[in-house]
Structure formats: structure tokens, C-alpha cells
Coordinates of C-alpha atoms and ligand atoms in Angstrom, one line a residue:
M1 CA -47.0 -40.8 18.5
S2 CA -45.3 -44.1 18.8
R3 CA -42.7 -45.7 16.6
F4 CA -44.8 -49.0 16.9
W5 CA -47.8 -47.5 15.1
N6 CA -48.6 -48.3 11.5
P7 CA -47.9 -45.0 9.7
L8 CA -51.6 -44.7 8.9
V9 CA -52.4 -44.2 12.6
A10 CA -50.6 -40.9 12.8
E11 CA -52.6 -39.6 9.9
L12 CA -56.0 -40.4 11.3
S13 CA -58.4 -37.7 12.5
P14 CA -60.8 -39.6 14.8
Y15 CA -64.4 -38.7 15.4
V16 CA -65.0 -37.0 18.8
P17 CA -68.4 -38.1 20.2
G18 CA -70.5 -35.8 22.5
E19 CA -69.5 -35.9 26.1
Q20 CA -70.7 -38.8 28.3
P21 CA -70.3 -37.4 31.8
Q22 CA -69.9 -39.7 34.7
S23 CA -72.0 -37.5 37.0
R24 CA -75.7 -38.4 37.0
D25 CA -76.9 -35.0 38.3
L26 CA -76.7 -33.3 34.9
V27 CA -79.5 -32.6 32.5
K28 CA -78.0 -34.3 29.5
L29 CA -79.2 -32.8 26.3
N30 CA -76.1 -33.2 24.1
T31 CA -76.2 -36.6 22.4
N32 CA -79.9 -37.1 21.3
E33 CA -80.6 -40.0 23.5
M34 CA -84.2 -40.8 24.5
P35 CA -85.2 -39.4 27.9
Y36 CA -87.3 -42.5 28.6
G37 CA -86.1 -46.0 29.2
P38 CA -86.4 -48.7 26.5
S39 CA -89.3 -51.1 26.0
G40 CA -89.9 -53.3 29.0
R41 CA -90.3 -56.3 26.6
A42 CA -86.9 -55.6 25.2
L43 CA -85.4 -55.5 28.7
A44 CA -87.1 -58.8 29.6
A45 CA -85.9 -60.5 26.4
M46 CA -82.3 -59.4 27.2
R47 CA -82.5 -60.8 30.8
D48 CA -83.8 -64.1 29.4
A49 CA -81.0 -64.2 26.9
A50 CA -78.4 -63.8 29.7
D51 CA -78.2 -67.6 30.3
E52 CA -75.8 -70.5 29.8
N53 CA -76.2 -70.3 26.0
L54 CA -73.8 -67.3 26.1
R55 CA -71.1 -70.0 25.9
L56 CA -72.1 -70.4 22.3
Y57 CA -71.4 -67.9 19.5
P58 CA -74.4 -65.9 18.3
D59 CA -76.1 -66.4 14.9
P60 CA -73.6 -64.6 12.6
E61 CA -76.4 -63.7 10.2
S62 CA -78.8 -62.4 12.9
Q63 CA -81.6 -64.1 11.0
V64 CA -84.4 -63.7 13.5
L65 CA -83.7 -60.0 14.0
R66 CA -83.4 -59.4 10.2
A67 CA -86.7 -61.2 9.6
M68 CA -88.4 -59.0 12.3
W69 CA -86.9 -55.8 10.9
A70 CA -87.9 -56.8 7.3
Q71 CA -91.4 -57.2 8.5
V72 CA -91.4 -53.8 10.2
Q73 CA -90.2 -52.1 6.9
G74 CA -92.3 -54.3 4.5
L75 CA -89.1 -55.8 3.0
E76 CA -87.5 -59.2 2.6
P77 CA -84.9 -60.5 5.2
E78 CA -82.4 -60.5 2.3
Q79 CA -82.9 -56.8 2.0
V80 CA -81.8 -56.2 5.6
F81 CA -78.2 -55.9 7.0
V82 CA -77.5 -55.4 10.7
G83 CA -74.5 -54.2 12.6
N84 CA -73.0 -53.0 15.8
G85 CA -74.7 -49.6 15.8
S86 CA -75.4 -47.7 12.6
D87 CA -71.9 -46.2 12.9
E88 CA -70.5 -49.6 12.1
V89 CA -73.1 -50.1 9.3
L90 CA -72.1 -46.7 7.9
A91 CA -68.4 -47.7 8.0
H92 CA -69.2 -50.8 6.0
C93 CA -71.1 -48.7 3.5
F94 CA -68.1 -46.5 2.9
K95 CA -65.9 -49.5 2.4
A96 CA -68.3 -51.6 0.3
L97 CA -70.4 -49.2 -1.7
F98 CA -68.6 -45.9 -2.4
Q99 CA -66.2 -45.7 -5.4
P100 CA -62.6 -44.5 -4.8
D101 CA -62.2 -42.8 -8.3
Q102 CA -64.6 -40.0 -7.8
A103 CA -65.5 -37.7 -5.0
L104 CA -68.1 -38.7 -2.4
L105 CA -70.7 -36.0 -1.8
F106 CA -72.3 -35.1 1.5
P107 CA -73.6 -31.8 3.1
D108 CA -71.0 -29.4 4.5
I109 CA -73.0 -29.2 7.7
S110 CA -73.9 -32.8 8.6
Y111 CA -72.9 -35.8 10.7
S112 CA -69.2 -35.3 11.4
F113 CA -68.4 -39.0 11.1
Y114 CA -68.7 -38.9 7.3
P115 CA -65.4 -37.1 6.6
V116 CA -63.7 -39.3 9.2
Y117 CA -64.8 -42.5 7.5
A118 CA -64.0 -41.0 4.0
R119 CA -60.4 -40.3 5.1
F120 CA -60.1 -43.6 6.9
F121 CA -61.1 -45.6 3.8
G122 CA -59.1 -43.4 1.4
L123 CA -62.0 -41.8 -0.4
S124 CA -61.9 -38.3 -1.7
F125 CA -65.0 -36.1 -0.9
T126 CA -66.6 -32.8 -1.7
P127 CA -68.8 -31.2 0.9
V128 CA -71.9 -29.6 -0.7
P129 CA -73.0 -26.4 1.0
L130 CA -76.5 -26.3 2.6
D131 CA -78.6 -23.5 1.2
Q132 CA -79.3 -20.1 3.0
Q133 CA -82.0 -21.7 5.2
L134 CA -79.6 -24.5 6.1
R135 CA -81.5 -27.0 4.0
I136 CA -80.0 -29.8 1.9
H137 CA -80.5 -28.7 -1.7
L138 CA -80.4 -32.0 -3.7
A139 CA -80.1 -30.3 -7.1
D140 CA -76.5 -29.4 -6.1
Y141 CA -75.7 -33.2 -6.0
R142 CA -76.3 -33.7 -9.7
R143 CA -72.7 -34.1 -10.7
D144 CA -70.2 -36.9 -11.1
N145 CA -69.7 -38.6 -7.8
G146 CA -68.4 -41.8 -6.2
G147 CA -71.5 -41.9 -3.9
I148 CA -73.8 -39.6 -2.0
I149 CA -74.7 -39.7 1.7
F150 CA -76.8 -37.5 3.9
P151 CA -78.9 -37.8 7.0
N152 CA -82.7 -37.4 6.8
P153 CA -83.6 -35.4 8.8
N154 CA -80.2 -33.8 8.7
A155 CA -78.0 -33.6 11.8
P156 CA -77.3 -31.2 13.5
T157 CA -80.0 -29.1 11.9
G158 CA -83.1 -31.4 12.2
V159 CA -84.3 -30.3 8.8
L160 CA -86.2 -32.9 6.8
T161 CA -85.7 -33.4 3.0
P162 CA -89.0 -34.4 1.3
L163 CA -89.1 -38.0 0.0
A164 CA -90.2 -36.7 -3.5
E165 CA -86.8 -34.8 -3.8
I166 CA -84.9 -38.0 -2.8
A167 CA -86.7 -40.0 -5.4
E168 CA -85.8 -37.4 -8.0
L169 CA -82.1 -37.6 -7.0
L170 CA -82.2 -41.4 -7.2
T171 CA -83.6 -41.1 -10.7
D172 CA -81.0 -38.6 -11.9
N173 CA -78.1 -40.4 -10.2
P174 CA -78.4 -44.0 -11.4
D175 CA -74.6 -44.8 -11.4
S176 CA -73.7 -44.5 -7.8
V177 CA -75.1 -45.4 -4.4
V178 CA -77.2 -42.9 -2.4
V179 CA -77.2 -43.7 1.3
V180 CA -79.9 -42.0 3.4
D181 CA -79.0 -42.0 7.1
E182 CA -82.3 -42.1 8.9
A183 CA -81.1 -42.0 12.5
Y184 CA -84.0 -39.6 13.3
I185 CA -86.7 -40.5 10.8
D186 CA -89.2 -41.8 13.4
F187 CA -89.6 -38.3 14.9
G188 CA -91.3 -36.8 11.9
G189 CA -90.4 -38.1 8.5
E190 CA -91.4 -40.9 6.1
S191 CA -88.7 -43.5 5.5
A192 CA -87.2 -43.8 2.1
C193 CA -87.5 -47.6 2.5
R194 CA -90.6 -47.6 0.4
L195 CA -88.5 -46.5 -2.6
I196 CA -86.2 -49.5 -2.3
P197 CA -88.1 -51.7 -4.8
D198 CA -87.8 -49.0 -7.5
F199 CA -84.1 -48.0 -7.0
P200 CA -81.2 -50.4 -7.1
N201 CA -78.9 -47.5 -6.0
L202 CA -80.7 -46.7 -2.7
L203 CA -79.5 -47.8 0.7
V204 CA -81.4 -46.7 3.9
V205 CA -79.6 -46.8 7.3
Q206 CA -81.5 -46.8 10.6
T207 CA -80.6 -47.3 14.3
L208 CA -82.2 -48.4 17.5
S209 CA -80.1 -45.8 19.4
K210 CA -82.5 -42.9 19.1
S211 CA -86.2 -43.7 18.6
R212 CA -86.0 -47.1 20.4
A213 CA -84.0 -45.7 23.4
L214 CA -81.3 -48.4 22.9
A215 CA -78.1 -46.3 22.3
G216 CA -76.4 -48.5 24.9
L217 CA -77.1 -51.7 23.0
R218 CA -75.4 -50.7 19.7
V219 CA -77.7 -52.0 17.0
G220 CA -78.2 -50.5 13.6
A221 CA -79.4 -51.6 10.2
A222 CA -79.2 -51.0 6.4
F223 CA -82.0 -51.6 4.0
G224 CA -81.6 -52.0 0.2
Q225 CA -81.8 -54.4 -2.7
E226 CA -80.1 -57.7 -2.2
H227 CA -77.0 -56.9 -4.3
L228 CA -76.2 -54.0 -2.0
I229 CA -76.8 -56.0 1.1
E230 CA -74.5 -58.7 -0.3
G231 CA -71.7 -56.2 -0.7
L232 CA -72.1 -55.1 2.9
S233 CA -72.0 -58.7 4.1
R234 CA -68.8 -59.4 2.2
V235 CA -67.2 -56.5 4.0
K236 CA -68.6 -57.5 7.4
N237 CA -67.5 -61.1 7.0
S238 CA -64.0 -59.8 6.2
F239 CA -63.9 -57.8 9.4
N240 CA -66.1 -59.2 12.2
S241 CA -68.5 -62.0 11.5
Y242 CA -70.3 -61.7 14.9
P243 CA -71.0 -58.0 15.2
L244 CA -74.2 -58.6 17.3
D245 CA -74.1 -60.7 20.4
R246 CA -76.9 -62.9 21.6
I247 CA -78.2 -60.3 24.1
S248 CA -78.4 -57.6 21.5
Q249 CA -80.1 -59.8 18.9
A250 CA -82.8 -60.8 21.5
G251 CA -83.2 -57.3 22.8
A252 CA -83.4 -55.7 19.4
T253 CA -85.9 -58.2 18.1
A254 CA -88.2 -57.6 21.1
A255 CA -87.8 -53.8 20.8
L256 CA -89.0 -53.9 17.2
Q257 CA -92.0 -56.0 18.3
D258 CA -93.1 -53.5 20.9
T259 CA -95.1 -51.2 18.7
Q260 CA -97.1 -49.8 21.7
W261 CA -94.0 -48.6 23.5
F262 CA -92.6 -47.2 20.3
E263 CA -95.7 -45.2 19.3
D264 CA -96.2 -43.8 22.8
C265 CA -92.6 -42.7 23.3
R266 CA -92.1 -41.1 20.0
A267 CA -95.4 -39.2 20.3
R268 CA -94.3 -38.0 23.6
V269 CA -91.0 -36.7 22.2
I270 CA -92.7 -35.0 19.3
D271 CA -95.1 -33.3 21.7
C272 CA -92.3 -32.1 23.9
R273 CA -90.4 -30.8 20.9
E274 CA -93.4 -28.7 19.8
Q275 CA -93.8 -27.2 23.2
L276 CA -90.1 -26.6 23.6
Q277 CA -89.9 -24.9 20.2
A278 CA -92.7 -22.5 21.2
R279 CA -91.1 -21.7 24.5
L280 CA -87.6 -21.1 23.0
Q281 CA -89.2 -18.9 20.3
G282 CA -90.9 -17.0 23.2
L283 CA -87.4 -16.4 24.6
G284 CA -86.3 -14.9 21.3
F285 CA -84.6 -17.9 19.8
E286 CA -84.6 -18.7 16.1
V287 CA -85.5 -22.4 15.8
L288 CA -85.0 -24.4 12.6
P289 CA -88.0 -26.5 11.7
S290 CA -87.1 -29.9 13.2
A291 CA -88.3 -33.4 12.3
A292 CA -85.9 -35.0 14.8
N293 CA -85.6 -35.4 18.6
F294 CA -83.5 -32.2 18.9
L295 CA -83.7 -28.5 18.1
F296 CA -81.1 -26.4 16.4
V297 CA -81.4 -22.9 17.7
R298 CA -79.7 -19.5 17.9
H299 CA -80.3 -16.3 19.8
P300 CA -79.8 -12.9 18.1
D301 CA -78.2 -11.3 21.1
H302 CA -76.1 -14.2 22.6
R303 CA -73.2 -16.2 21.4
G304 CA -73.7 -19.9 21.1
S305 CA -70.5 -20.7 23.0
D306 CA -71.5 -18.3 25.8
L307 CA -74.9 -19.9 26.1
Q308 CA -73.5 -23.3 26.2
A309 CA -71.1 -22.4 29.0
A310 CA -73.8 -20.6 31.0
L311 CA -76.0 -23.7 30.7
R312 CA -73.1 -25.9 31.7
E313 CA -72.7 -23.9 34.9
R314 CA -76.3 -24.7 35.7
D315 CA -75.6 -28.4 35.1
I316 CA -77.3 -28.6 31.7
I317 CA -75.2 -29.9 28.7
V318 CA -76.1 -29.1 25.1
R319 CA -74.0 -29.4 22.0
H320 CA -72.2 -26.5 20.3
F321 CA -70.2 -26.9 17.1
D322 CA -67.3 -24.5 16.6
K323 CA -67.7 -24.6 12.8
P324 CA -68.3 -21.9 10.2
R325 CA -72.0 -20.9 9.6
I326 CA -73.2 -22.8 12.7
Q327 CA -71.0 -21.2 15.5
E328 CA -73.9 -19.3 17.0
F329 CA -76.2 -22.4 17.1
L330 CA -76.9 -24.8 19.9
R331 CA -78.1 -28.3 19.3
I332 CA -80.5 -29.2 22.1
T333 CA -81.9 -32.7 22.6
V334 CA -85.6 -32.9 23.4
G335 CA -85.5 -34.3 26.9
S336 CA -88.3 -35.3 29.2
E337 CA -91.0 -32.9 30.3
S338 CA -88.9 -32.0 33.4
D339 CA -85.7 -31.6 31.4
C340 CA -87.5 -29.1 29.2
E341 CA -88.6 -27.2 32.3
A342 CA -85.1 -27.1 33.6
L343 CA -83.7 -25.9 30.3
T344 CA -86.2 -23.1 29.7
G345 CA -86.0 -22.0 33.4
A346 CA -82.2 -21.8 33.1
L347 CA -82.3 -19.9 29.8
Q348 CA -84.8 -17.5 31.3
A349 CA -82.3 -16.8 34.1
I350 CA -79.4 -16.5 31.7
L351 CA -81.1 -14.2 29.3
G352 CA -82.4 -12.0 32.2
Ligands
PLP1 C1 -76.7 -41.0 16.2 C2 -76.4 -41.0 14.8 C3 -75.8 -42.2 14.2 C4 -75.2 -43.3 14.9 O1 -76.1 -44.1 15.6 P1 -75.6 -45.4 16.3 O2 -76.5 -46.4 15.7 O3 -75.7 -45.2 17.7 O4 -74.2 -45.7 15.9 C5 -75.7 -42.2 12.8 N1 -76.0 -41.1 12.0 C6 -76.5 -40.0 12.6 C7 -76.8 -38.8 11.7 C8 -76.7 -39.9 14.0 O5 -77.1 -38.8 14.5

């Protein structure tokens, strides 16, 4: 507490990101990063962009990147918004597109940044419980609301909501914006982007942090009809008109062009996920069906917090959430083939 703070600051409850340890000798399976390095073409484009032109401001509208991303999604550049990581894009959504007079709806077990943003922007919210199988049950969102947001697949469960159910929700909920946070969609789902022409109330958010292995670059995007994108741009241009620097615009554009790298790496992650799931089930774990690059698992005989601590002693970090209903679960990022070996070896030793 400081007497120099704006009173709002003392009231904040900031988001706590997963640990980013300085030691490199850890098997890091706690923040859903890619185990493989990014596209070589993206790295080369960023090296090329590190030249004397850095004295100039970047394109405030990121036009080349937006045109590229539009092409990837089969949309128009005017239907694409980009920002400094999808976290920033999401923040702009909360400010620009959710209504303050009615409660925002999101799953009770979900991305823990949502309640932080809601409080930060003065929005009331109602968490909607996941069902018994820890799935998002969209029928429960058919009530008055100031907006709806959920990840698909959901985090930290990895469970995918079928696109047909999302289309139904969009039809039944025409008067507020539905944001689908697709941070993990490339690992096993179909993007809701193809519903955009039919629904003026749909905004889809994606990121290069997970499936493009560029968490360190901080590039995210939103896709929707032009009127929604214009709302986001008005907020962005009232806050930071240059969210993406020259190097990230160049790197992100090249990363999106490198289809070969993308298809190879996501196939490899999906393959490792299936193998890891089978091996964890062999060790007695219950594994939720995952369409993401992580698994949400629990063991009938061992506490989640104990397993996390025991893995940590063996230099493996996984994520544990000390929250009702999911206390006994661990969220484990699908790492490289050797990470998965290390993890299953350690678990075998711990479980005896
Ligand atoms: C990782 C993640 C994000 C944030 O991604 P950045 O683009 O790195 O900011 C957003 N939503 C969910 C559900 C995530 O897991």
C-alpha cells in the first residue's frame, strides 16, 4: 500500500501467471508453451527486421499482418484485429464489447484472467458451473447477460465444445457479444471463424503463443464482423496505438506463412498427447478428453498438491489450481517426446 496510489490500485486482484523459473534444467510443463522452437522462417524474418528502420514507428494498423491472418482464416483484413498477445486483445474486448448493466457470463472453471479483467473494467459477472463431466453446458448461458466469454477448448480442462452448440448459442443470444477464446483450437478443434459471416455477435480470439511457439513474441488476434473490430480499434487507439512493434509484425506474418512448420509441429504435439494420455491412464490416472496441448488429470489415490510437490522435487513443474472441484487435478502441458518420458518415469517412481 502506498499513499501515492490511485485508490483503485489497492482494490485490484491481479492475475498470477504460471511460474517462469530462471533455471533451465527443469522439465517445464506448467504454462502450455510449445516444446519445439518457432518457425525458422519467422526467426529469419525477425532478424531481417532488426535493422536501421527500427528508428521509425511501426505500422499502427499492422496491415500486412492483418491481411495475412485474414487470408489464413478466409476473412477480410477489416475483420481482423491484432494486439500484444491475446491477453491484451481480451482486455480490449472486456472494455469495448461487454455491457456494464448486466452480468458477464463465463465458466466457473476457466481462464483465471476473466474475473480479473471483469473487476478491472467494473463489470459484474456470474460464473456458470461446468457440468458433472467438467464440460461447458451452453444451455445454461441462455439468460440475460452483458456478454459471454469462454475458451474453446476450455482451459484448464482441455475439453472441446462442439461448433454446432456454439452456433445454437449465437442464435439464441442475439443481443450481446459472445467471445470464443481459441488459444488452443489448433490442437484438435474447428475454429468458430467460419461462423463469423452469419453472426454479428461473434468474436473469435486466437494467439501465436501456443500453436505457433511464439509466446515470447506477444501476438494475438480477434476475428469478427467489421463493427466489432471497429469497437476494439477505438479502444486500442485510446490506449496504445502501436501495440505491435516492427519485429513482431514481421515475425508473426512469416510464422503464419509457414504452413509446413505449423502442420508438422501441431501433428507432433497431438501425437505426443495421445501417447501421454494412454501412459497416464496406464498409471491409474483419470484423464479428461483433451483437444488442447495439455492434459487435465487426477489420480484416485493421490492428492493433486502432493503429486505436484513430488514432481517438483524431481525438477518437473506442472500446474495445480487450489480451487473447489479441481483441487485434485494437475494440468500437464504436452512436452517433447523426452519431456513425456521424464514425466511418466517420475510418476512411476512416485506412485511406486
Ligand atoms: C494462453 C492463453 C491466453 C493468452 O495468450 P497470450 O496470447 O500469450 O496472451 C488466452 N486465453 C487462454 C485460455 C490461454 O490459455
